[in-house]
CSV table of C-alpha atoms in Angstrom, one decimal:
chain,number,residue,atom,x,y,z
A,300,MET,CA,99.3,119.1,65.5
A,301,PRO,CA,99.4,118.8,69.3
A,302,ASP,CA,102.1,116.1,69.4
A,303,LEU,CA,104.5,118.3,67.5
A,304,LEU,CA,103.7,121.1,69.9
A,305,ASP,CA,104.6,118.9,72.8
A,306,GLU,CA,108.0,118.1,71.3
A,307,ARG,CA,109.0,121.7,71.6
A,308,VAL,CA,108.2,122.0,75.3
A,309,GLY,CA,109.2,120.2,78.5
A,310,PHE,CA,108.1,117.0,80.0
A,311,VAL,CA,104.8,115.5,78.8
A,312,ARG,CA,102.2,113.8,81.1
A,313,ARG,CA,102.0,110.2,79.6
A,314,ILE,CA,102.4,107.9,82.6
A,315,GLY,CA,99.1,106.5,84.1
A,316,LEU,CA,98.3,104.8,87.4
A,317,PHE,CA,99.2,101.2,86.5
A,318,GLN,CA,102.5,102.2,84.9
A,319,ALA,CA,103.3,104.5,87.9
A,320,THR,CA,102.6,101.7,90.4
A,321,ALA,CA,104.7,99.3,88.3
A,322,ILE,CA,107.6,101.8,88.3
A,323,ASN,CA,107.4,102.2,92.1
A,324,MET,CA,107.2,98.5,92.8
A,325,SER,CA,110.0,97.6,90.4
A,326,GLN,CA,112.3,100.1,92.2
A,327,MET,CA,111.1,98.9,95.6
A,328,CYS,CA,111.5,95.2,95.2
A,329,GLY,CA,114.4,94.6,92.8
A,330,ILE,CA,117.2,92.7,94.3
A,331,GLY,CA,116.7,94.2,97.8
A,332,PRO,CA,114.9,91.5,99.7
A,333,PHE,CA,116.9,88.8,98.0
A,334,VAL,CA,120.2,90.1,99.4
A,335,THR,CA,119.0,91.7,102.7
A,336,ILE,CA,117.1,88.7,104.3
A,337,PRO,CA,120.4,87.3,105.7
A,338,LEU,CA,121.3,90.8,106.9
A,339,MET,CA,118.0,91.2,108.6
A,340,VAL,CA,118.4,87.8,110.3
A,341,ALA,CA,121.9,88.8,111.5
A,342,ALA,CA,120.5,92.0,112.9
A,343,PHE,CA,117.8,90.3,115.0
A,344,GLY,CA,119.7,87.0,115.6
A,345,GLY,CA,116.9,84.7,114.6
A,346,PRO,CA,113.7,84.3,112.6
A,347,GLN,CA,112.1,87.1,114.5
A,348,ALA,CA,113.7,89.2,111.8
A,349,VAL,CA,110.3,89.5,110.2
A,350,ILE,CA,109.8,92.3,112.7
A,351,GLY,CA,112.2,94.4,110.7
A,352,PHE,CA,110.1,94.1,107.5
A,353,LEU,CA,106.9,95.0,109.5
A,354,ALA,CA,108.6,98.1,111.0
A,355,GLY,CA,110.0,99.1,107.6
A,356,ALA,CA,106.4,98.9,106.2
A,357,VAL,CA,105.0,101.1,109.0
A,358,LEU,CA,107.7,103.8,108.4
A,359,ALA,CA,107.3,103.5,104.6
A,360,LEU,CA,103.5,104.0,104.9
A,361,ALA,CA,103.8,107.0,107.3
A,362,ASP,CA,106.5,108.6,105.1
A,363,GLY,CA,104.5,107.6,101.9
A,364,LEU,CA,101.5,109.7,103.1
A,365,ILE,CA,103.8,112.7,103.3
A,366,TRP,CA,105.0,112.1,99.7
A,367,ALA,CA,101.4,111.6,98.6
A,368,GLU,CA,100.2,115.0,99.9
A,369,LEU,CA,103.3,116.8,98.6
A,370,GLY,CA,103.4,115.0,95.3
A,371,ALA,CA,99.7,115.6,94.6
A,372,SER,CA,99.9,119.3,95.5
A,373,LEU,CA,103.3,120.0,93.8
A,374,PRO,CA,103.6,117.7,90.8
A,375,GLY,CA,106.8,118.9,89.3
A,376,ALA,CA,110.0,117.2,88.0
A,377,GLY,CA,112.4,116.5,90.8
A,378,GLY,CA,110.0,115.6,93.7
A,379,SER,CA,111.7,116.7,96.9
A,380,TYR,CA,113.5,119.6,95.2
A,381,VAL,CA,110.1,121.2,94.4
A,382,TYR,CA,108.6,120.5,97.8
A,383,LEU,CA,111.6,121.9,99.7
A,384,ARG,CA,111.9,124.9,97.4
A,385,GLN,CA,108.2,125.8,97.9
A,386,ALA,CA,108.2,125.2,101.7
A,387,PHE,CA,111.5,126.9,102.8
A,388,GLN,CA,111.9,129.7,100.4
A,389,TYR,CA,110.3,132.2,102.8
A,390,ARG,CA,113.1,132.0,105.4
A,391,THR,CA,116.2,130.5,103.9
A,392,GLY,CA,115.8,131.2,100.2
A,393,LYS,CA,117.1,128.4,98.0
A,394,LEU,CA,119.3,126.8,100.7
A,395,MET,CA,117.2,123.7,101.3
A,396,PRO,CA,116.5,122.8,97.6
A,397,PHE,CA,120.2,123.3,96.8
A,398,LEU,CA,121.2,121.0,99.6
A,399,PHE,CA,118.7,118.4,98.5
A,400,VAL,CA,120.0,118.3,94.9
A,401,TRP,CA,123.6,118.3,96.3
A,402,THR,CA,122.8,115.2,98.4
A,403,ALA,CA,120.5,113.5,95.9
A,404,MET,CA,123.3,113.4,93.3
A,405,LEU,CA,125.0,111.1,95.9
A,406,PHE,CA,122.3,109.0,97.7
A,407,ILE,CA,120.1,108.2,94.7
A,408,PRO,CA,122.9,106.6,92.5
A,409,LEU,CA,124.3,105.0,95.7
A,410,GLY,CA,121.0,103.3,96.2
A,411,MET,CA,121.1,102.1,92.6
A,412,SER,CA,124.6,100.8,93.0
A,413,THR,CA,123.4,98.3,95.7
A,414,GLY,CA,121.1,96.8,93.0
A,415,VAL,CA,124.1,96.2,90.8
A,416,ILE,CA,126.1,94.7,93.7
A,417,GLY,CA,123.1,92.4,94.3
A,418,PHE,CA,123.1,91.5,90.6
A,419,VAL,CA,126.7,90.4,90.7
A,420,GLN,CA,126.2,88.6,94.0
A,421,TYR,CA,123.4,86.4,92.6
A,422,LEU,CA,125.2,85.9,89.4
A,423,GLY,CA,127.8,84.1,91.5
A,424,TYR,CA,125.3,81.3,91.9
A,425,LEU,CA,125.3,80.7,88.2
A,426,TRP,CA,129.0,81.5,87.8
A,427,PRO,CA,130.7,80.0,90.9
A,428,GLY,CA,134.3,80.7,89.7
A,429,MET,CA,133.7,84.4,89.0
A,430,SER,CA,136.7,86.4,90.1
A,431,GLN,CA,136.6,89.8,91.8
A,432,GLY,CA,137.8,91.5,88.6
A,433,GLN,CA,135.2,89.7,86.5
A,434,GLY,CA,132.4,90.7,88.9
A,435,ASP,CA,133.6,94.3,88.7
A,436,ALA,CA,133.5,94.2,84.9
A,437,VAL,CA,130.0,92.6,84.9
A,438,GLY,CA,128.7,95.4,87.2
A,439,LEU,CA,130.1,98.1,85.0
A,440,VAL,CA,128.6,96.5,81.9
A,441,VAL,CA,125.2,96.4,83.6
A,442,THR,CA,125.5,100.0,84.6
A,443,VAL,CA,126.2,101.1,81.0
A,444,GLY,CA,123.4,98.8,79.8
A,445,VAL,CA,120.8,100.5,82.1
A,446,ILE,CA,121.8,103.9,80.8
A,447,VAL,CA,121.4,102.7,77.2
A,448,LEU,CA,117.9,101.3,78.0
A,449,LEU,CA,116.9,104.7,79.5
A,450,TRP,CA,118.1,106.6,76.4
A,451,ARG,CA,114.6,106.8,74.9
A,452,ARG,CA,111.2,108.5,75.2
A,453,VAL,CA,109.4,108.1,78.5
A,454,GLU,CA,106.3,106.4,77.1
A,455,ARG,CA,108.5,103.6,75.7
A,456,ILE,CA,110.3,103.4,79.0
A,457,ALA,CA,107.0,103.1,80.8
A,458,LYS,CA,106.0,100.1,78.6
A,459,LEU,CA,109.4,98.5,79.2
A,460,THR,CA,109.0,99.0,82.9
A,461,VAL,CA,105.7,97.1,82.9
A,462,VAL,CA,107.5,94.2,81.2
A,463,LEU,CA,110.3,94.3,83.8
A,464,TRP,CA,107.6,94.6,86.6
A,465,THR,CA,106.0,91.4,85.3
A,466,VAL,CA,109.3,89.6,85.5
A,467,MET,CA,109.8,90.9,89.0
A,468,ILE,CA,106.4,89.7,90.1
A,469,THR,CA,107.0,86.3,88.5
A,470,SER,CA,110.4,85.8,90.2
A,471,VAL,CA,109.1,86.7,93.7
A,472,VAL,CA,105.9,84.6,93.3
A,473,LEU,CA,108.0,81.6,92.2
A,474,VAL,CA,110.2,81.9,95.2
A,475,ILE,CA,107.2,82.3,97.6
A,476,VAL,CA,105.4,79.3,96.0
A,477,ALA,CA,108.6,77.2,96.2
A,478,ALA,CA,109.0,78.1,99.9
A,479,PHE,CA,105.5,77.3,100.9
A,480,THR,CA,105.4,74.0,99.1
A,481,HIS,CA,108.3,72.9,101.4
A,482,PHE,CA,107.5,75.0,104.4
A,483,SER,CA,108.3,74.0,107.9
A,484,PRO,CA,106.5,76.0,110.6
A,485,GLU,CA,108.8,74.7,113.3
A,486,ARG,CA,111.8,76.1,111.4
A,487,ALA,CA,110.1,79.4,110.7
A,488,PHE,CA,108.6,80.1,114.1
A,489,THR,CA,111.1,78.6,116.6
A,490,TYR,CA,112.8,81.5,118.2
A,491,PRO,CA,116.0,81.7,120.2
A,492,ALA,CA,115.8,82.4,124.0
A,493,HIS,CA,115.1,86.1,124.8
A,494,ALA,CA,114.2,86.9,121.2
A,495,PHE,CA,111.5,89.3,122.3
A,496,GLU,CA,113.0,90.6,125.5
A,497,LEU,CA,111.9,94.2,125.1
A,498,THR,CA,113.9,95.4,128.2
A,499,SER,CA,117.1,94.3,126.6
A,500,SER,CA,119.3,96.9,124.8
A,501,HIS,CA,120.4,94.1,122.4
A,502,PHE,CA,116.8,93.8,121.1
A,503,TRP,CA,116.5,97.6,120.4
A,504,ILE,CA,119.9,97.8,118.8
A,505,GLY,CA,118.8,94.9,116.5
A,506,PHE,CA,115.5,96.6,115.9
A,507,ALA,CA,117.2,99.9,114.8
A,508,ALA,CA,119.5,97.9,112.5
A,509,GLY,CA,116.5,96.0,111.2
A,510,LEU,CA,114.5,99.2,110.6
A,511,THR,CA,117.3,100.6,108.6
A,512,ILE,CA,117.5,97.5,106.4
A,513,GLY,CA,113.7,97.3,106.2
A,514,ILE,CA,113.2,100.9,105.0
A,515,TYR,CA,116.1,100.4,102.5
A,516,ASP,CA,114.1,97.5,101.1
A,517,TYR,CA,110.9,99.7,100.8
A,518,LEU,CA,112.7,102.7,99.3
A,519,GLY,CA,111.3,103.5,95.8
A,520,TYR,CA,107.7,104.1,96.8
A,521,ASN,CA,108.5,107.7,95.9
A,522,THR,CA,110.1,107.1,92.5
A,523,THR,CA,107.2,108.5,90.4
A,524,ALA,CA,107.0,111.6,92.6
A,525,TYR,CA,110.4,112.5,91.1
A,526,MET,CA,108.6,112.2,87.8
A,527,GLY,CA,105.6,114.4,88.8
A,528,ALA,CA,105.8,116.4,85.6
A,529,GLU,CA,105.3,113.2,83.5
A,530,ILE,CA,102.3,111.7,85.4
A,531,LYS,CA,98.8,111.9,84.1
A,532,GLN,CA,96.4,113.5,86.6
A,533,PRO,CA,99.1,113.5,89.3
A,534,GLY,CA,96.7,114.7,92.1
A,535,ARG,CA,94.9,111.3,91.8
A,536,THR,CA,97.6,109.1,90.4
A,537,LEU,CA,100.6,109.8,92.7
A,538,PRO,CA,98.9,109.2,96.1
A,539,ARG,CA,97.4,105.9,94.8
A,540,ALA,CA,100.6,104.7,93.2
A,541,ILE,CA,102.5,105.4,96.4
A,542,ILE,CA,100.0,103.7,98.7
A,543,TYR,CA,99.3,100.7,96.4
A,544,SER,CA,103.0,100.0,95.8
A,545,ILE,CA,103.7,100.0,99.6
A,546,LEU,CA,100.9,97.7,100.5
A,547,GLY,CA,101.7,95.4,97.6
A,548,ILE,CA,105.4,95.2,98.4
A,549,MET,CA,104.6,94.7,102.1
A,550,THR,CA,102.6,91.6,101.3
A,551,ILE,CA,105.3,90.3,99.0
A,552,TYR,CA,108.1,90.9,101.6
A,553,LEU,CA,106.3,89.2,104.5
A,554,LEU,CA,105.5,86.1,102.4
A,555,LEU,CA,109.0,86.0,101.1
A,556,GLN,CA,110.6,86.4,104.5
A,557,ILE,CA,108.4,83.9,106.3
A,558,GLY,CA,108.6,81.4,103.5
A,559,THR,CA,112.4,81.6,103.3
A,560,LEU,CA,112.7,81.1,107.0
A,561,GLY,CA,110.5,78.0,106.7
A,562,VAL,CA,112.9,76.4,104.2
A,563,VAL,CA,116.4,77.6,105.1
A,564,ASN,CA,117.8,77.3,108.6
A,565,TRP,CA,118.4,80.8,109.7
A,566,LYS,CA,121.8,79.9,111.1
A,567,ASP,CA,122.9,79.0,107.6
A,568,MET,CA,122.2,82.5,106.5
A,569,LEU,CA,124.9,83.7,109.0
A,570,ASP,CA,127.6,81.5,107.4
A,571,PRO,CA,129.5,83.6,104.9
A,572,ASP,CA,130.6,80.5,103.0
A,573,SER,CA,127.0,79.1,102.4
A,574,THR,CA,124.7,79.7,99.5
A,575,ALA,CA,122.1,80.9,101.9
A,576,SER,CA,124.1,83.9,102.9
A,577,SER,CA,124.8,85.2,99.4
A,578,SER,CA,121.9,83.8,97.3
A,579,VAL,CA,119.2,82.9,99.8
A,580,ALA,CA,116.4,82.8,97.1
A,581,SER,CA,118.5,80.4,95.0
A,582,ALA,CA,119.0,78.2,98.1
A,583,VAL,CA,115.2,78.1,98.6
A,584,LEU,CA,114.6,77.1,95.0
A,585,GLU,CA,117.4,74.4,95.1
A,586,LYS,CA,116.0,72.8,98.2
A,587,ALA,CA,112.4,72.9,97.0
A,588,TRP,CA,112.6,72.1,93.2
A,589,GLY,CA,116.2,71.3,92.5
A,590,LYS,CA,119.2,73.0,91.0
A,591,GLY,CA,117.7,73.5,87.5
A,592,ALA,CA,114.7,75.4,88.8
A,593,ALA,CA,117.0,77.4,91.1
A,594,ALA,CA,119.1,78.4,88.1
A,595,THR,CA,116.1,79.4,86.1
A,596,VAL,CA,114.6,81.6,88.8
A,597,THR,CA,118.0,83.1,89.5
A,598,VAL,CA,118.0,84.4,86.0
A,599,LEU,CA,114.6,86.1,86.7
A,600,ILE,CA,116.0,87.6,89.9
A,601,LEU,CA,118.9,89.0,87.8
A,602,VAL,CA,116.3,90.7,85.5
A,603,THR,CA,114.5,91.9,88.6
A,604,ALA,CA,117.7,93.5,89.8
A,605,VAL,CA,118.1,95.3,86.5
A,606,ALA,CA,114.5,96.4,86.7
A,607,SER,CA,115.1,98.0,90.1
A,608,VAL,CA,118.2,99.9,88.9
A,609,PHE,CA,116.3,100.9,85.8
A,610,ALA,CA,113.3,102.4,87.6
A,611,GLY,CA,115.5,104.1,90.2
A,612,LEU,CA,117.7,105.8,87.7
A,613,LEU,CA,114.7,106.8,85.6
A,614,GLY,CA,113.2,108.8,88.5
A,615,GLY,CA,116.5,110.0,90.0
A,616,SER,CA,117.8,111.4,86.7
A,617,ARG,CA,114.9,113.9,86.8
A,618,VAL,CA,115.9,115.5,90.1
A,619,PRO,CA,118.5,118.1,88.9
A,620,TYR,CA,116.3,119.2,86.0
A,621,ASP,CA,114.0,121.6,87.8
A,622,ALA,CA,116.9,122.9,89.9
A,623,ALA,CA,119.0,123.7,86.9
A,624,ARG,CA,115.9,125.4,85.3
A,625,ASP,CA,115.6,127.6,88.4
A,626,ARG,CA,119.4,128.2,88.3
A,627,VAL,CA,119.9,126.4,91.6
A,628,PHE,CA,122.2,123.8,89.9
A,629,PHE,CA,124.5,123.7,86.9
A,630,ARG,CA,122.6,124.9,83.9
A,631,PRO,CA,123.4,122.0,81.5
A,632,TYR,CA,121.3,119.8,83.8
A,633,GLY,CA,118.2,121.8,82.8
A,634,LYS,CA,118.3,120.7,79.1
A,635,LEU,CA,116.3,117.8,77.7
A,636,HIS,CA,117.3,115.5,74.8
A,637,PRO,CA,116.0,117.3,71.7
A,638,ARG,CA,114.2,114.2,70.4
A,639,HIS,CA,113.5,111.9,73.3
A,640,ARG,CA,112.7,114.5,76.0
A,641,PHE,CA,114.8,113.2,78.9
A,642,PRO,CA,117.5,115.0,81.0
A,643,VAL,CA,120.8,113.9,79.5
A,644,MET,CA,123.2,115.3,82.1
A,645,GLY,CA,121.2,114.0,85.0
A,646,LEU,CA,121.2,110.5,83.6
A,647,LEU,CA,124.9,110.4,82.7
A,648,THR,CA,126.1,111.9,86.0
A,649,MET,CA,124.1,109.6,88.2
A,650,GLY,CA,125.2,106.7,86.0
A,651,VAL,CA,128.9,107.6,86.7
A,652,VAL,CA,128.2,108.0,90.5
A,653,MET,CA,126.4,104.6,90.5
A,654,ALA,CA,129.4,103.0,88.9
A,655,VAL,CA,131.7,104.4,91.5
A,656,GLY,CA,129.4,103.4,94.3
A,657,PHE,CA,129.2,99.9,92.9
A,658,LEU,CA,133.0,99.6,92.9
A,659,ILE,CA,133.3,100.9,96.5
A,660,GLY,CA,130.6,98.5,97.7
A,661,ARG,CA,132.2,95.6,96.0
A,662,HIS,CA,135.5,96.3,97.8
A,663,THR,CA,134.0,97.0,101.2
A,664,ASP,CA,130.5,95.6,101.9
A,665,LEU,CA,126.9,96.2,101.1
A,666,ALA,CA,126.0,97.4,104.6
A,667,THR,CA,128.5,100.3,104.3
A,668,ILE,CA,126.7,101.6,101.2
A,669,ILE,CA,123.2,101.1,102.8
A,670,GLN,CA,124.2,103.1,105.9
A,671,LEU,CA,125.9,105.9,104.0
A,672,LEU,CA,123.0,106.5,101.6
A,673,THR,CA,120.4,106.2,104.4
A,674,THR,CA,122.0,108.7,106.7
A,675,VAL,CA,122.6,111.3,103.9
A,676,MET,CA,119.0,110.9,102.8
A,677,VAL,CA,117.5,111.2,106.3
A,678,ILE,CA,119.3,114.4,107.2
A,679,VAL,CA,118.4,116.5,104.1
A,680,GLN,CA,115.3,114.8,102.6
A,681,ALA,CA,113.3,112.8,105.0
A,682,LEU,CA,113.3,115.1,108.0
A,683,ALA,CA,113.0,118.2,105.9
A,684,GLN,CA,109.9,116.8,104.2
A,685,VAL,CA,108.2,116.0,107.5
A,686,ALA,CA,108.6,119.7,108.3
A,687,ALA,CA,107.6,120.8,104.7
A,688,VAL,CA,104.0,119.4,105.0
A,689,THR,CA,103.3,121.6,108.0
A,690,VAL,CA,105.1,124.6,106.7
A,691,LEU,CA,103.2,124.5,103.4
A,692,ARG,CA,99.8,124.1,105.2
A,693,ARG,CA,100.6,127.3,107.1
A,694,ARG,CA,102.4,129.3,104.3
A,695,GLN,CA,100.2,128.2,101.4
A,696,PRO,CA,96.7,127.4,102.9
A,697,GLY,CA,95.1,128.1,99.5
A,698,LEU,CA,97.3,125.5,97.7
A,699,ARG,CA,95.2,123.0,95.7
A,700,ARG,CA,95.5,119.7,97.7
A,701,PRO,CA,93.8,116.8,95.8
A,702,TYR,CA,95.0,114.5,98.6
A,703,ARG,CA,95.4,115.4,102.2
A,704,MET,CA,97.3,113.2,104.6
A,705,TRP,CA,95.1,110.8,106.6
A,706,LEU,CA,95.0,111.4,110.3
A,707,TYR,CA,97.3,114.4,110.1
A,708,PRO,CA,99.7,115.0,111.9
A,709,LEU,CA,100.1,111.4,113.2
A,710,PRO,CA,101.8,110.0,110.1
A,711,SER,CA,104.3,113.0,110.2
A,712,ILE,CA,105.1,112.3,113.8
A,713,GLY,CA,105.5,108.5,113.2
A,714,ALA,CA,107.8,109.2,110.2
A,715,LEU,CA,109.8,111.7,112.3
A,716,VAL,CA,110.4,109.2,115.1
A,717,GLY,CA,111.3,106.4,112.6
A,718,TRP,CA,113.8,108.5,110.7
A,719,LEU,CA,115.4,109.8,114.0
A,720,VAL,CA,115.8,106.2,115.3
A,721,ILE,CA,117.6,105.2,112.0
A,722,TYR,CA,119.9,108.2,112.1
A,723,GLY,CA,120.6,108.1,115.8
A,724,TYR,CA,121.6,104.4,115.7
A,725,ALA,CA,123.6,104.6,112.5
A,726,ASP,CA,127.0,104.7,114.0
A,727,ARG,CA,126.2,102.1,116.6
A,728,ASN,CA,125.0,99.7,113.9
A,729,SER,CA,128.1,100.5,111.8
A,730,PRO,CA,131.2,100.3,113.9
A,731,GLY,CA,134.2,101.7,112.1
A,732,ARG,CA,132.2,103.2,109.2
A,733,HIS,CA,131.1,106.4,110.9
A,734,PRO,CA,128.1,107.1,108.5
A,735,ILE,CA,126.8,110.0,110.7
A,736,GLU,CA,130.2,111.8,110.4
A,737,TRP,CA,130.3,111.2,106.7
A,738,SER,CA,126.8,112.5,106.2
A,739,LEU,CA,127.5,115.6,108.2
A,740,ALA,CA,130.7,116.2,106.3
A,741,TRP,CA,128.8,115.9,103.0
A,742,VAL,CA,126.1,118.4,104.1
A,743,ALA,CA,128.9,120.8,105.4
A,744,ALA,CA,130.5,120.7,102.0
A,745,GLY,CA,127.1,121.4,100.5
A,746,LEU,CA,126.7,124.5,102.7
A,747,VAL,CA,130.1,125.8,101.5
A,748,ALA,CA,129.1,125.1,97.9
A,749,PHE,CA,125.8,126.9,98.5
A,750,LEU,CA,127.4,130.0,99.9
A,751,LEU,CA,129.8,130.2,96.9
A,752,TRP,CA,127.0,129.7,94.5
A,753,ALA,CA,124.7,132.2,96.3
A,754,ARG,CA,127.5,134.9,96.3
A,755,TYR,CA,128.0,134.3,92.6
A,756,GLU,CA,124.3,134.4,91.7
A,757,LYS,CA,123.6,137.2,94.3
A,758,GLU,CA,121.0,135.0,96.0
A,759,TRP,CA,120.1,135.0,99.7
A,760,PRO,CA,122.0,135.5,102.0
A,761,PHE,CA,123.9,137.8,99.6
A,762,GLY,CA,120.8,139.1,97.9
A,763,PRO,CA,117.0,139.2,98.2
A,764,LYS,CA,114.9,136.1,98.6
A,765,ARG,CA,113.0,135.2,95.4
A,766,ILE,CA,109.6,133.9,96.2
A,767,SER,CA,107.9,131.7,93.6
A,768,GLU,CA,104.4,130.4,94.2
A,769,GLU,CA,103.6,129.0,90.7
A,770,TYR,CA,101.8,126.0,92.1
A,771,LEU,CA,99.6,128.1,94.3
A,772,HIS,CA,98.4,130.1,91.3
A,773,GLY,CA,99.0,127.5,88.5
A,774,ALA,CA,96.6,125.5,86.3
A,775,ASP,CA,95.1,122.3,87.5
A,776,PRO,CA,97.3,119.4,86.1
A,777,ASP,CA,94.5,116.9,86.8
A,778,ALA,CA,92.2,118.6,84.4
A,779,GLU,CA,91.4,116.4,81.4
A,780,ALA,CA,92.6,117.7,78.1
A,781,PRO,CA,89.9,118.3,75.5
A,782,VAL,CA,89.1,115.5,73.1
A,783,GLY,CA,91.7,115.3,70.3
A,784,GLN,CA,94.3,117.3,72.2
A,785,ALA,CA,97.4,116.1,74.0
A,786,GLN,CA,97.9,116.5,77.8
A,787,PRO,CA,99.6,119.8,78.5
A,788,ALA,CA,103.3,119.7,79.3
A,789,ALA,CA,104.4,120.4,82.8
A,790,ARG,CA,106.6,123.4,82.0
A,791,PRO,CA,107.8,125.1,78.8
A,792,GLU,CA,111.4,124.7,77.8
A,793,PRO,CA,112.3,128.4,77.7
A,794,PRO,CA,113.3,129.9,81.1
A,795,ALA,CA,110.4,131.0,83.2
A,796,GLU,CA,109.8,134.7,83.8
A,797,PRO,CA,111.8,136.2,86.8
A,798,ALA,CA,110.1,135.5,90.1
A,799,ARG,CA,109.1,138.4,92.2
A,800,GLU,CA,111.5,139.5,94.8
A,801,SER,CA,110.9,139.7,98.5
A,802,GLY,CA,113.0,140.8,101.4
A,803,GLY,CA,111.1,138.8,104.0
């Protein structure tokens, strides 16, 4: 019985293209644009803020092509962990994958915490008298509820994600339709003086801030890459899911941004006491269709926020699994639930960090969390993956690549420039928060932790490098299973055989 056999092994490939695209889009959209439109307007100082979403889309597409090539070639659980392990093992052993898992355990749940913050923020429209303590309690209940929803088999989760994706699409479409039925071109396209003065430093500082917000709103196009071991025909499915989700969300965001600016005066979004600054989508619905319609759609937006957190935690909880299986992370993280086949420790740990991030964000501000998670992510994941594509093409030219990046290396160069702009301007965009210093401190702590771990495990630099090229010589995961047989699992549950050692 093939299904019984699958129960004894690791992850099973059961997520198809539509479900993978839905997971990505649910994570990408979520509550993000509904809470960041006012932040984007504040960054640019006017309705020209739409530039930020366009710039974010360009960076997301350039970086998405990197994820597409790596995900199609190395479809394992953990995404970046696998890519960095394969690319950098020849010179620095397990340093880069260790640092990635170290940082991912922080930046992934921090990203999810912003979704919970947005949930409580929009709930304030339906519950005007909600106190700080009540909001904190609601956010913690939502966090626990998401963990409970994820405590099940992945194929059931995939079906639930499609339902949540449908609610997300419905909510954004209703806001867009409401906006364009009461759209004022004069309000949307009347710009303040010097709005496009490219020689002004004020424009470029605003652009860097807007690019940071924009890419934050697009993050999630890589969610299913973290689940590469559970994707059917990953060489075909992952690149398509990434590209389709970016193009689809770009269309939604542009319509949402332009439509909102055509209904709500952008200056109202800068007033901290106005509904437009805290619940801009609800303000659009209220102006267009009345308070009853606004309340109804706000409920859908709350469900959308939960869908985003749900999809993000689903993918993120898989990250430490492969690392623990390779003994690059604590070993309990390498075990799956005996019945439902999901990584228990990864899910629980990220849930706890998400709860802590939510409380920090509630008592500081959303921009602080966005800047911290972005800078930590850029320094270890984004920049490293730009290099990983080129390193793997040189180190493993025989690696099966079902998808090769279009116009290589131009997307890599574009992504590199975009991420460096975001990182370089982080402190200037965040006076008093020092996100660059915090990110460097976190990475430095990771280096110390790595050296302690490497000495204990007798790994490089205290032992030989262990080179593993299982994807270079492995079976084709895109091969169709024979009729009547289940898709093969990604990796068996028992530890893999020891990798060969190399001193170079």
